[in-house]
Tab-separated table of C-alpha atoms in Angstrom:
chain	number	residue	atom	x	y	z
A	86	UNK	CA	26.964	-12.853	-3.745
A	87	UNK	CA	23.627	-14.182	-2.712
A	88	UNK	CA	20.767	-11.688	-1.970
A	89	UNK	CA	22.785	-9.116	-3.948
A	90	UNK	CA	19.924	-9.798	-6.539
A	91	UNK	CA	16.854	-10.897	-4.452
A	92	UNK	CA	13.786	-9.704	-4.477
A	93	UNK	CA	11.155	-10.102	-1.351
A	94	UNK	CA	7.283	-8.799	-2.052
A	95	UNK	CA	5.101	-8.935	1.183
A	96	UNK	CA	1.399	-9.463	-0.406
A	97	UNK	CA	-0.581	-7.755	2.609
A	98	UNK	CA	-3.626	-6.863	0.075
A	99	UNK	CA	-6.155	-9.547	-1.470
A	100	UNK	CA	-7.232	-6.918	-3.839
A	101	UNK	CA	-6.807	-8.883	-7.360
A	102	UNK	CA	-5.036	-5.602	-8.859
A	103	UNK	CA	-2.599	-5.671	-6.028
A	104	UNK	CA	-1.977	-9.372	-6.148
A	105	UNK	CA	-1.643	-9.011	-10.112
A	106	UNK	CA	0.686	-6.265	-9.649
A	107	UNK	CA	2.404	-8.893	-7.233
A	108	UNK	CA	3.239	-11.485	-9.522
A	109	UNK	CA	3.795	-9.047	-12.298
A	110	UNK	CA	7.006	-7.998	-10.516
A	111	UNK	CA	8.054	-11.752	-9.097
A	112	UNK	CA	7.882	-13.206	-12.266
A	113	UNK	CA	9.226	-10.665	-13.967
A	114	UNK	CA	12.304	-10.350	-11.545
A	115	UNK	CA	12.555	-14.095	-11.399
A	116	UNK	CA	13.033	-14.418	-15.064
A	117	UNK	CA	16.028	-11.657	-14.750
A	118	UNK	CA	17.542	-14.756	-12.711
A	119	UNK	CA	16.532	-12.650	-9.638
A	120	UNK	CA	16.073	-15.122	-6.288
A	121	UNK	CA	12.031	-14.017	-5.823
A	122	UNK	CA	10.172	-14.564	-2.247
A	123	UNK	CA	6.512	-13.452	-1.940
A	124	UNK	CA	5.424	-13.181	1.878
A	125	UNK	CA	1.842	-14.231	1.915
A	126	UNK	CA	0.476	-12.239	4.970
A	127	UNK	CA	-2.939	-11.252	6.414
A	128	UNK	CA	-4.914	-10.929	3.595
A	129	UNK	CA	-2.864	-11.953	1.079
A	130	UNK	CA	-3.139	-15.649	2.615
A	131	UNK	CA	-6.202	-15.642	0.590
A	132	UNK	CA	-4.031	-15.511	-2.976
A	133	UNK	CA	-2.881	-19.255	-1.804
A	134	UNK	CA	-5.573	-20.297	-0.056
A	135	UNK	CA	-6.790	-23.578	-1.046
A	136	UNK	CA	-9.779	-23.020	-3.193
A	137	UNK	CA	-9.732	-19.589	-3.477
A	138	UNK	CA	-9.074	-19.249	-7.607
A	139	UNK	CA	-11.445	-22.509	-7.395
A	140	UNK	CA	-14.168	-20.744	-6.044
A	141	UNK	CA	-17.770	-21.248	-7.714
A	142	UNK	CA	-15.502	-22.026	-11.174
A	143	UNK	CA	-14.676	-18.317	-11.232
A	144	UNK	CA	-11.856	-16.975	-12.915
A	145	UNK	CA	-10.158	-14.202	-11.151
A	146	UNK	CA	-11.392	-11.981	-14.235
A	147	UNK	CA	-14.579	-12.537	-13.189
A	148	UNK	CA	-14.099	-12.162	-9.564
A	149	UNK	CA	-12.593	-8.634	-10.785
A	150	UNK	CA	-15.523	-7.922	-12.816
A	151	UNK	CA	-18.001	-8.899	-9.779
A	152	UNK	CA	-16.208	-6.372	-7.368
A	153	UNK	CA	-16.798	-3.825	-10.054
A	154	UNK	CA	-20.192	-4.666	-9.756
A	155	UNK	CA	-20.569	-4.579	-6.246
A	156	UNK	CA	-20.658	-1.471	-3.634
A	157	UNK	CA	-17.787	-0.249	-2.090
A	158	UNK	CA	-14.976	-0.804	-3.736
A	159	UNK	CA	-16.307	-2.264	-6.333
A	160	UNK	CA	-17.723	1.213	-6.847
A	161	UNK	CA	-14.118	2.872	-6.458
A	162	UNK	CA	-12.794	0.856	-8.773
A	163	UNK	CA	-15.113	1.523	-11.732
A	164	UNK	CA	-14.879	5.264	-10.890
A	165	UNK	CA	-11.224	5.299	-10.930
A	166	UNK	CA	-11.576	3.556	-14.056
A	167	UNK	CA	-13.877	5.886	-15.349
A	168	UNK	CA	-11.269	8.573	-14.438
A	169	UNK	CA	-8.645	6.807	-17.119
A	170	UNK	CA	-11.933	7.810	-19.571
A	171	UNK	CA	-12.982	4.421	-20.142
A	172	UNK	CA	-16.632	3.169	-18.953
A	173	UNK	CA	-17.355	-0.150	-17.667
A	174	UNK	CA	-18.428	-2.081	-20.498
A	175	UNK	CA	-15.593	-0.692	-22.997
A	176	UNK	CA	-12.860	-2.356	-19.697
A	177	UNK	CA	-14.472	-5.116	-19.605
A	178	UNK	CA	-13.921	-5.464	-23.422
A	179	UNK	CA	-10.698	-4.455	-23.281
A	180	UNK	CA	-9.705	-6.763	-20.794
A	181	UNK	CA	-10.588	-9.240	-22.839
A	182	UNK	CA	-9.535	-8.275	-26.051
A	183	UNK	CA	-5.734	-7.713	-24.295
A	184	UNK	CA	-6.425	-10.992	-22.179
A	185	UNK	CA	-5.764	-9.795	-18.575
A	186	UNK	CA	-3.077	-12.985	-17.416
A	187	UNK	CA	-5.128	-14.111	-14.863
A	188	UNK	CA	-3.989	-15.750	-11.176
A	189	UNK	CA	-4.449	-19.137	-12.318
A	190	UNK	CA	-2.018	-18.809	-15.007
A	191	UNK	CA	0.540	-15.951	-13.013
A	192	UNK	CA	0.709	-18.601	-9.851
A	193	UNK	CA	2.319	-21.585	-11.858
A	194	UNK	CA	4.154	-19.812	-13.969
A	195	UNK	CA	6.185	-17.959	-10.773
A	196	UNK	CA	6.602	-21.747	-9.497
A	197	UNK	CA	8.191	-22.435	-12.789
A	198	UNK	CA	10.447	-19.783	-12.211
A	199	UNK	CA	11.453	-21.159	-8.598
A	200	UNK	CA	9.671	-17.758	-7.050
A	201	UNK	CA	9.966	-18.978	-3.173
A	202	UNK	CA	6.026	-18.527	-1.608
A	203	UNK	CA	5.685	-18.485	2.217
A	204	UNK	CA	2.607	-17.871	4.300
A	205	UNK	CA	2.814	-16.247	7.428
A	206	UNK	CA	1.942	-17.984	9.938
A	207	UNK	CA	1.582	-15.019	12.475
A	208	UNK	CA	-1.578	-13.841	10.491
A	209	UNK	CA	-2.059	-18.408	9.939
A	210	UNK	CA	-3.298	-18.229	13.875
A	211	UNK	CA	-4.869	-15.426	13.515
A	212	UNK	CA	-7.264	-16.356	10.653
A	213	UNK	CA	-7.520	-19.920	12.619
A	214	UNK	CA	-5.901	-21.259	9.287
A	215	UNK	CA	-3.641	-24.688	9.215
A	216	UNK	CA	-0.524	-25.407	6.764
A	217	UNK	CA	-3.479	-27.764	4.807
A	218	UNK	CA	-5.503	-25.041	4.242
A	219	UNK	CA	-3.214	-23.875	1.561
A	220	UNK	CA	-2.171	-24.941	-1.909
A	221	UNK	CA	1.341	-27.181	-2.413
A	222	UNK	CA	2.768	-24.149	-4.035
A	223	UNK	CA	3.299	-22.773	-0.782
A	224	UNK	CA	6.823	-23.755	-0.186
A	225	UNK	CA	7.331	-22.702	3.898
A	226	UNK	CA	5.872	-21.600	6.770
A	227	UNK	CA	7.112	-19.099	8.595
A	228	UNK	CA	6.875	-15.200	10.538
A	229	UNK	CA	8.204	-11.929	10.318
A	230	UNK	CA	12.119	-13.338	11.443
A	231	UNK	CA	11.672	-15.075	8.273
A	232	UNK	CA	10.883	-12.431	6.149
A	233	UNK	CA	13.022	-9.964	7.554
A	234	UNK	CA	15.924	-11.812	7.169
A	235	UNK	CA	15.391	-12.671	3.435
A	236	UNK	CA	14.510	-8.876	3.674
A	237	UNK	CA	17.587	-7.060	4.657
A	238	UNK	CA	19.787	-8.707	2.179
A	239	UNK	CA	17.011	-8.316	-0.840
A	240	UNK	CA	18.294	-5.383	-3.053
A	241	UNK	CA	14.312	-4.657	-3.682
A	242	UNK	CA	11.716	-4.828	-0.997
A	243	UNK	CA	8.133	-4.455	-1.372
A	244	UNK	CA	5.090	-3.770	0.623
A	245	UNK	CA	1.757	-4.912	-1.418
B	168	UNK	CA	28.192	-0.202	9.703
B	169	UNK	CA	25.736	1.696	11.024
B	170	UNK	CA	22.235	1.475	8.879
B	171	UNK	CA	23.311	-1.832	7.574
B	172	UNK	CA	20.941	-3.624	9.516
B	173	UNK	CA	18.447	-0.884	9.741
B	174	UNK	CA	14.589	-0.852	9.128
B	175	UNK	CA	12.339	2.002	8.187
B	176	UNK	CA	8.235	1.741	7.683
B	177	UNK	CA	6.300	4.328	6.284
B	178	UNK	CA	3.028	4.319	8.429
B	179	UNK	CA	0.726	5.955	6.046
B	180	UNK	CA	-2.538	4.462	6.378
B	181	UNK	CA	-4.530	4.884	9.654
B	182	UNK	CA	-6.338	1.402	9.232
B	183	UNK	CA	-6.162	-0.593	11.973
B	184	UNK	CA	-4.935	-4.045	9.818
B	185	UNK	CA	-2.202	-2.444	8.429
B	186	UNK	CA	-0.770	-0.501	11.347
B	187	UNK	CA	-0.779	-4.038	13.206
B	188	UNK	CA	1.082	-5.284	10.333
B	189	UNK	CA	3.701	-2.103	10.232
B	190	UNK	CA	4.156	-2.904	14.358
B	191	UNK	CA	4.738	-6.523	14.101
B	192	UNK	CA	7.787	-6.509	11.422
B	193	UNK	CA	9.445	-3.057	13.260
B	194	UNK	CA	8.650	-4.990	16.955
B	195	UNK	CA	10.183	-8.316	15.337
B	196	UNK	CA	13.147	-6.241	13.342
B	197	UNK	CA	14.157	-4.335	16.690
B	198	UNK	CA	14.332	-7.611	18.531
B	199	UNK	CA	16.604	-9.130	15.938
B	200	UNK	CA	18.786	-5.987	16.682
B	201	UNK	CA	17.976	-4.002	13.897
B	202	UNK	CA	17.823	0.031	13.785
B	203	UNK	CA	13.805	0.444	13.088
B	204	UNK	CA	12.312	3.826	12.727
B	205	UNK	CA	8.730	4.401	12.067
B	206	UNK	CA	7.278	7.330	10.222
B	207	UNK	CA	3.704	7.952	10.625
B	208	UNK	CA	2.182	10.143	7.912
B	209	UNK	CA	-1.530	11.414	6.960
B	210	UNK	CA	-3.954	8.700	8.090
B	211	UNK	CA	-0.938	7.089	10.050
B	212	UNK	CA	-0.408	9.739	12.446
B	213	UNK	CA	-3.897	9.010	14.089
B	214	UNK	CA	-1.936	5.945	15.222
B	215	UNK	CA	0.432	7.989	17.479
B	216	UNK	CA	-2.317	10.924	18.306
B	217	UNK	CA	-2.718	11.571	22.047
B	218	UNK	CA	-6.292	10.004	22.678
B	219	UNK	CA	-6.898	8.026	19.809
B	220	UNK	CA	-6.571	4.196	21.586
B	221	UNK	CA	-8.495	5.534	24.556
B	222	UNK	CA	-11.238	7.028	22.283
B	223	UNK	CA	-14.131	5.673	23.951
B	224	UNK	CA	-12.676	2.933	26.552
B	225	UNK	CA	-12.635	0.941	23.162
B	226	UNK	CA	-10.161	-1.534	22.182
B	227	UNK	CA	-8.541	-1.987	19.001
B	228	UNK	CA	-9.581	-5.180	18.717
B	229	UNK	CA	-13.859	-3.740	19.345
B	230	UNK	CA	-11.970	-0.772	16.929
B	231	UNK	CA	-12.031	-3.559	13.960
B	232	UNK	CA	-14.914	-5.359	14.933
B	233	UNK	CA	-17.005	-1.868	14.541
B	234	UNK	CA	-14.991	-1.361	11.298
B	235	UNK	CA	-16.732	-4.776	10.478
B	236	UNK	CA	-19.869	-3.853	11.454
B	237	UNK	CA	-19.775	-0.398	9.308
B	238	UNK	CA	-20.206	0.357	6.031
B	239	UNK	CA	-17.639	1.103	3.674
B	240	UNK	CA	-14.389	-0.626	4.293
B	241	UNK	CA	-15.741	-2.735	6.919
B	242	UNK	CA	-18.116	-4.320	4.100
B	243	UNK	CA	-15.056	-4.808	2.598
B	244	UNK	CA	-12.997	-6.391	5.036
B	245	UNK	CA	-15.708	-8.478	6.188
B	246	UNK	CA	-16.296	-9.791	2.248
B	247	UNK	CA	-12.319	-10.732	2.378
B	248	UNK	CA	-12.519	-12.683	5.532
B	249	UNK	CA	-15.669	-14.422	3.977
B	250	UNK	CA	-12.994	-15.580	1.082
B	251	UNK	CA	-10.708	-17.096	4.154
B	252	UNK	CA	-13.580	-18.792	4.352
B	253	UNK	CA	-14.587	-17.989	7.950
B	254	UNK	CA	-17.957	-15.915	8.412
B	255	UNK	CA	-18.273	-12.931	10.572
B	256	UNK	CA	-19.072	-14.483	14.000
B	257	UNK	CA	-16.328	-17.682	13.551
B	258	UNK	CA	-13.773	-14.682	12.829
B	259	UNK	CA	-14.755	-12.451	15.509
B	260	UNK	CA	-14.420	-15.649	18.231
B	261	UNK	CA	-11.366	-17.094	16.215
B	262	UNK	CA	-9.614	-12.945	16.804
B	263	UNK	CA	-10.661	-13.723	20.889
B	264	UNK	CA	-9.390	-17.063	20.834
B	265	UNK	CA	-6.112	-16.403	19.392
B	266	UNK	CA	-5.788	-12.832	21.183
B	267	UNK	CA	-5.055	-11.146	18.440
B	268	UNK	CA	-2.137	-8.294	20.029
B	269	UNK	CA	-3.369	-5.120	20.403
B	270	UNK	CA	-1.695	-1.667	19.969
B	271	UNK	CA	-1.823	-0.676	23.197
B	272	UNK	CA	0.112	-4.109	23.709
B	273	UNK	CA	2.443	-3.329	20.767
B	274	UNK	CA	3.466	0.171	20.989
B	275	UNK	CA	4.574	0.562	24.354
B	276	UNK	CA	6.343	-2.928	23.532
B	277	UNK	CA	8.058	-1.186	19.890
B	278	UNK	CA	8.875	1.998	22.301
B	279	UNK	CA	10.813	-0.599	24.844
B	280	UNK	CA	12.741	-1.880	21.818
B	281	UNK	CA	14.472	0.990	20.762
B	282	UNK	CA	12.174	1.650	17.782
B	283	UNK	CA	12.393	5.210	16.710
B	284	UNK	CA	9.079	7.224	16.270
B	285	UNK	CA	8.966	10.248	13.612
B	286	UNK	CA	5.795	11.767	12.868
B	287	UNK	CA	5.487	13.783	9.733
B	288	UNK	CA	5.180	17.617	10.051
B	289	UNK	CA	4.440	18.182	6.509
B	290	UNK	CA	0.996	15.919	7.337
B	291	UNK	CA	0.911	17.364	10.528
B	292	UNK	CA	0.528	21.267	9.172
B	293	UNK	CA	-2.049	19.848	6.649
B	294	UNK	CA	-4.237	18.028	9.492
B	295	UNK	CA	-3.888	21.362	11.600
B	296	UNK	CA	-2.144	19.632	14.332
B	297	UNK	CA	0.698	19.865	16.705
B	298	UNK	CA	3.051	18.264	19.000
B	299	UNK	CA	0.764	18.320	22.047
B	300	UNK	CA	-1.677	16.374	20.233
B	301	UNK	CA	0.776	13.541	20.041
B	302	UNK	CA	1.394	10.624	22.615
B	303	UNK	CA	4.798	10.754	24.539
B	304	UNK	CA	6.199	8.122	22.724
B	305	UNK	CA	7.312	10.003	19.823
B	306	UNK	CA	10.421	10.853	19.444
B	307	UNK	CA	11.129	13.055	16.630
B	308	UNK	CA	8.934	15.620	14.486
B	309	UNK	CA	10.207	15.327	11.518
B	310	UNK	CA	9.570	15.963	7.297
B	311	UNK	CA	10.676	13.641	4.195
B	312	UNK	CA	14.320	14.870	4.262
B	313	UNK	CA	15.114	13.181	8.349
B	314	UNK	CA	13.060	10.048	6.350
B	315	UNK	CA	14.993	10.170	3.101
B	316	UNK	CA	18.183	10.123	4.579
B	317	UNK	CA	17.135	6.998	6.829
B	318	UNK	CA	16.253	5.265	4.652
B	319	UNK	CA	18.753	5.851	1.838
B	320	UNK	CA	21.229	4.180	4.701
B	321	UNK	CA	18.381	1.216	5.524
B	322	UNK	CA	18.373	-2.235	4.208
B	323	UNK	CA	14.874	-2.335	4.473
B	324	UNK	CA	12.604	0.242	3.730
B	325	UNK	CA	8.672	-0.148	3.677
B	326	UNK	CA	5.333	2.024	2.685
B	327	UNK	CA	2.410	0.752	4.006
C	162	UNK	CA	28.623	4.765	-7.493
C	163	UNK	CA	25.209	5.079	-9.966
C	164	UNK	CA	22.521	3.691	-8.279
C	165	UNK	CA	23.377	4.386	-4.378
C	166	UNK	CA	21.521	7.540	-3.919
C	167	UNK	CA	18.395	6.130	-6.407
C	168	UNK	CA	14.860	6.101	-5.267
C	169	UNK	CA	12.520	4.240	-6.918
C	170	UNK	CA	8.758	4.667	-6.595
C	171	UNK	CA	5.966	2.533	-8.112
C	172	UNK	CA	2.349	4.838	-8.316
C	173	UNK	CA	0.410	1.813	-8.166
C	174	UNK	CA	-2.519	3.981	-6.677
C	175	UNK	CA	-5.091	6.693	-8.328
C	176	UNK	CA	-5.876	7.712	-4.790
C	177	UNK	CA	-4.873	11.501	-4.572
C	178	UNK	CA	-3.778	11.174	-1.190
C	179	UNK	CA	-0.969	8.552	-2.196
C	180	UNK	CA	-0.504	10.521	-5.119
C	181	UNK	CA	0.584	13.237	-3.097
C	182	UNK	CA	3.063	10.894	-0.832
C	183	UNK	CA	4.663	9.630	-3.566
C	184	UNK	CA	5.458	13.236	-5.360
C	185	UNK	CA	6.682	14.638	-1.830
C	186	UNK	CA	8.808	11.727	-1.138
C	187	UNK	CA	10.149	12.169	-5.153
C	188	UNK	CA	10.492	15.903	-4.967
C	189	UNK	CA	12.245	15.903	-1.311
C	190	UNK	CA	15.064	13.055	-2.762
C	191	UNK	CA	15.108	14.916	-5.970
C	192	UNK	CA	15.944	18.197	-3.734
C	193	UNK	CA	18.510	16.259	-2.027
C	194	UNK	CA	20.478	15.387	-4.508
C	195	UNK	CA	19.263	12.261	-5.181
C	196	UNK	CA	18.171	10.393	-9.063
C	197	UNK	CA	14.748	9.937	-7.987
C	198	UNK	CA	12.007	7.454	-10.750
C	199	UNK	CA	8.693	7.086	-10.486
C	200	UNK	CA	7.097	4.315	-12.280
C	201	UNK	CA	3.321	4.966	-13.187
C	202	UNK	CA	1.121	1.615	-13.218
C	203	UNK	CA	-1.961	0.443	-12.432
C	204	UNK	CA	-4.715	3.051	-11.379
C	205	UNK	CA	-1.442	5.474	-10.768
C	206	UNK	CA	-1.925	6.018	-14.776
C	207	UNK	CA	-4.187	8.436	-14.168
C	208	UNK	CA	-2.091	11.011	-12.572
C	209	UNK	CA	-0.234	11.009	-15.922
C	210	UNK	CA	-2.512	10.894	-18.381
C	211	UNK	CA	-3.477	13.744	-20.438
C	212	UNK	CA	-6.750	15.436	-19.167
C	213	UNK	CA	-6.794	14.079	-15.493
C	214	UNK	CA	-5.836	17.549	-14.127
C	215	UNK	CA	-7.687	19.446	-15.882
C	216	UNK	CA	-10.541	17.115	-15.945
C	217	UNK	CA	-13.794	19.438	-15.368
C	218	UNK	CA	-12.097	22.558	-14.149
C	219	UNK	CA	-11.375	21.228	-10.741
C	220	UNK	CA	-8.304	21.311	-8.589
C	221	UNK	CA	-7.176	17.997	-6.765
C	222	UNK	CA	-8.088	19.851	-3.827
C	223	UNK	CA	-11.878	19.895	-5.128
C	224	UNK	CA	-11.332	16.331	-6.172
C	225	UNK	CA	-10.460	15.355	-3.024
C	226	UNK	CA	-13.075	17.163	-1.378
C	227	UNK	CA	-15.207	15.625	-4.089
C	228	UNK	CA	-13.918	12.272	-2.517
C	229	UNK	CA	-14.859	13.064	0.620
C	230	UNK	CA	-18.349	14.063	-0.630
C	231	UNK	CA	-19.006	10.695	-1.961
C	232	UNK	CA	-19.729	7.706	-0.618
C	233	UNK	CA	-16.860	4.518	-0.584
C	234	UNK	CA	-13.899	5.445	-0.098
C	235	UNK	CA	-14.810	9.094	1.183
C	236	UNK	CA	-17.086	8.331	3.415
C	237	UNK	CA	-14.076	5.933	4.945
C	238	UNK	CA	-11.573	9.161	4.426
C	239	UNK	CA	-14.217	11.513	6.179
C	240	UNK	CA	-14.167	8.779	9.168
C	241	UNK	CA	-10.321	8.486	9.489
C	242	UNK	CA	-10.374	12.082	9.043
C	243	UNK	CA	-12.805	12.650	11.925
C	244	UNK	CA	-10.476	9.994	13.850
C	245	UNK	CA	-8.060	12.606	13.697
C	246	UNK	CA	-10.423	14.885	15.822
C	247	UNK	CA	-11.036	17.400	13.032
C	248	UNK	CA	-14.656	17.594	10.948
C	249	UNK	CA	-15.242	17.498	7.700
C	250	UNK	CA	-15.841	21.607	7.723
C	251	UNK	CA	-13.001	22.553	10.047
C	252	UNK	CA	-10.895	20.061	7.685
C	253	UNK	CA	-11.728	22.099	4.390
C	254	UNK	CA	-10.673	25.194	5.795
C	255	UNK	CA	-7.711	23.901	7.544
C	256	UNK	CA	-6.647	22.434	3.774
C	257	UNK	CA	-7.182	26.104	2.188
C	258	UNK	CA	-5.463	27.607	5.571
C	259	UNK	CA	-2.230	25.338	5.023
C	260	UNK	CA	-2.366	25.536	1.825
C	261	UNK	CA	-2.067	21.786	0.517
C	262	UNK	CA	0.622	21.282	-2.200
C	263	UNK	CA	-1.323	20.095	-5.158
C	264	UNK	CA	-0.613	18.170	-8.244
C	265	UNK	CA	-0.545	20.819	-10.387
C	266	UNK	CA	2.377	22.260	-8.696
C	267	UNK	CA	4.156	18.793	-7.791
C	268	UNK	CA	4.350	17.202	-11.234
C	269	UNK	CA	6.023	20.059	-13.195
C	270	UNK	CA	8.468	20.832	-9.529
C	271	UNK	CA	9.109	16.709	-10.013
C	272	UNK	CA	10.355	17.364	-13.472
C	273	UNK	CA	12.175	20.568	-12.639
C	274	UNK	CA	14.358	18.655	-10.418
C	275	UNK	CA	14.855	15.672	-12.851
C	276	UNK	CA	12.343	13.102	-11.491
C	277	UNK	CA	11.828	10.463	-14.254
C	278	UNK	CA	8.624	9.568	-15.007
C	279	UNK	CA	7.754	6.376	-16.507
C	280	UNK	CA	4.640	5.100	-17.761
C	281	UNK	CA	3.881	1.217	-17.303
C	282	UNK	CA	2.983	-0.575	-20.939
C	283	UNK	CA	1.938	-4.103	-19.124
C	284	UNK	CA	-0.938	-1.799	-17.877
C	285	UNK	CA	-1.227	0.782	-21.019
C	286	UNK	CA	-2.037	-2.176	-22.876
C	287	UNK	CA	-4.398	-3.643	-20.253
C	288	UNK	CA	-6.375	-0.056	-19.738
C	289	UNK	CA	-6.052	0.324	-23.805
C	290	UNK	CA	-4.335	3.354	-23.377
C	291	UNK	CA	-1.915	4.487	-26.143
C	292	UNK	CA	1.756	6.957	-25.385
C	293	UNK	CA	-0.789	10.187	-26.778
C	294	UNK	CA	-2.415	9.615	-24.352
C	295	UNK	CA	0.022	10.635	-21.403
C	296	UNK	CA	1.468	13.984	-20.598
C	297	UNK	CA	4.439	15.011	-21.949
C	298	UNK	CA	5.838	15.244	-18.963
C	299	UNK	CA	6.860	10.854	-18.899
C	300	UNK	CA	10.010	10.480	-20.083
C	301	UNK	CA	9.887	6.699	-20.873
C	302	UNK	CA	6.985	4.001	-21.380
C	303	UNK	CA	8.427	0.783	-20.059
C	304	UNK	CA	8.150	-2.561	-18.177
C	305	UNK	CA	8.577	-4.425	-15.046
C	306	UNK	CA	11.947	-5.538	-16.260
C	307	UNK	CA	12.811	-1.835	-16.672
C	308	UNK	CA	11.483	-0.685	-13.523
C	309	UNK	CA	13.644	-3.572	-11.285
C	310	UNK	CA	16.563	-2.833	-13.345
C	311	UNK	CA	16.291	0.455	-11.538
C	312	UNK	CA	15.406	-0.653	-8.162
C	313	UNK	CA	18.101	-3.219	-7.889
C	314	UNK	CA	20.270	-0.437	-7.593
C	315	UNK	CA	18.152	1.890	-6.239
C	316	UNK	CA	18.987	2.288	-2.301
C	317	UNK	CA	15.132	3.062	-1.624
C	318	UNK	CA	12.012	1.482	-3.081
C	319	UNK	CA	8.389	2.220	-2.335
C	320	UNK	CA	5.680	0.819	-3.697
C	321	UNK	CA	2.790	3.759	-2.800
């Protein structure tokens, strides 16, 4: 039975963790042979955004590593971070020495696996954003009817 | 079968973006004809508090513009929208010219729906507050046992 | 059925305040009856790994009030906090007047009443962190794959 097995992920945040986390799960479910949606919304738009993992030749790992070393919550991050008792140098060692999979390689290889992106075009009109403003992965365009319906026959439902 | 076609969102954070995003799936998810309850929790019962839209004769909308304008998570938010690729003055005229909906637009609208308010007692005892500090609109005063079993019936269930 | 009454939770944040969501949600289904998982990842590590509790003598309730003391993120909780019409003082001694349910008496109640715990290894390995160096208290270190094998079934997921 369709949707039995489908997964739908609303990606709200543009936090890189978040969005990692994000396509941890789709691709992940999708290679279960799980039908995968991800619900680009608000700030999440940004994650498909044409020219966002473009940006200034900056690799998302980078991008993390420059909101570490910014205020706010850059600053929360390297304290929580701290908390798991490693400093900021030894992460960003780690994360290379484990090779962090970064956006650019996450976002084809969901494609790959036929995970189903939409951008919402409630938070589109919003943002003053058009359907070129966004990458060709983006398969639809569409609201919260959309969504909802994919929704309430996904067996797992997230909020991101 | 009753709960079938049911929706429940945990309202737990109290910022303004996200409680805009909780009200426009449970305002599009009642008029599909779906059950939708809302539970607002710790930073999401400010949302329903008696007092909290009037606060000042401020909008929501001048609400997020101050958040802008702030430190803290404003810097934050303001550093996203730069990644959209808009500034902070295109944004602000872009949110006027596309009237971005307001709560006091979308609750009373969500109450004329049918969807369900619960606020959380549990979060309500820790926060020193009581049912007379709430708005009208809510329904139910509830802990995680009235959510639980909601949800355990829902097809979609959200935290956000 | 296995699976129907399931609850699945993913503590994706370090943030003690979502910490404490997710382990009353968890503990509440766990009362009710219900098999209840919690899947660790991310920043959520923390709250499992050996040390974090006892981390300097404090209490969460210090750390929070630490957080609050700081600037970021607790100089954003102080605000929502004063949203809520109580300050920072009257706050503090409403927390030691109610009482707060802290960690220290959630996680071992969790396990008491048969919540899972399960530690992520995508992020273990990401963070550098090794099984010695979790509490004893996770039952399983695991996967995405594991976690949605879980939530397909599970007839409520959160991700907190």
């Amino acid at each position: 039975m369709p949707g039995e097995e489908s997964v739908t992920i609303v990606v709200f945040s543009g936090e890189l963790d978040r969005a990692l986390a994000a396509f941890n799960i789709a691709t992940t479910a999708a290679s279960m042979g799980m039908e995968v949606t991800m619900f680009f919304t608000f700030w999440g738009l940004g994650v498909v955004k044409r020219g966002t993992l473009e940006r200034g030749g900056k690799s998302p790992m980078q991008w993390m590593m420059g909101m570490m070393d910014r205020g706010g919550t850059g600053h929360l991050k390297l304290s929580k971070m701290d908390m798991l008792g490693a400093g900021r140098r030894s992460m960003k060692s780690l994360m290379k020495k484990y090779r962090m999979p970064s956006l650019e390689e996450m976002l084809p290889m969901a494609k790959e696996l036929g995970v189903h992106f939409v951008a919402c075009t409630t938070s589109m009109a919003l943002m003053g954003l058009e359907e070129a403003d966004f990458i060709d992965d983006v398969d639809e365009f569409a609201g919260a009817a959309t969504y909802l319906g994919l929704a309430s026959t996904g067996s797992v439902n997230l909020f991101i």
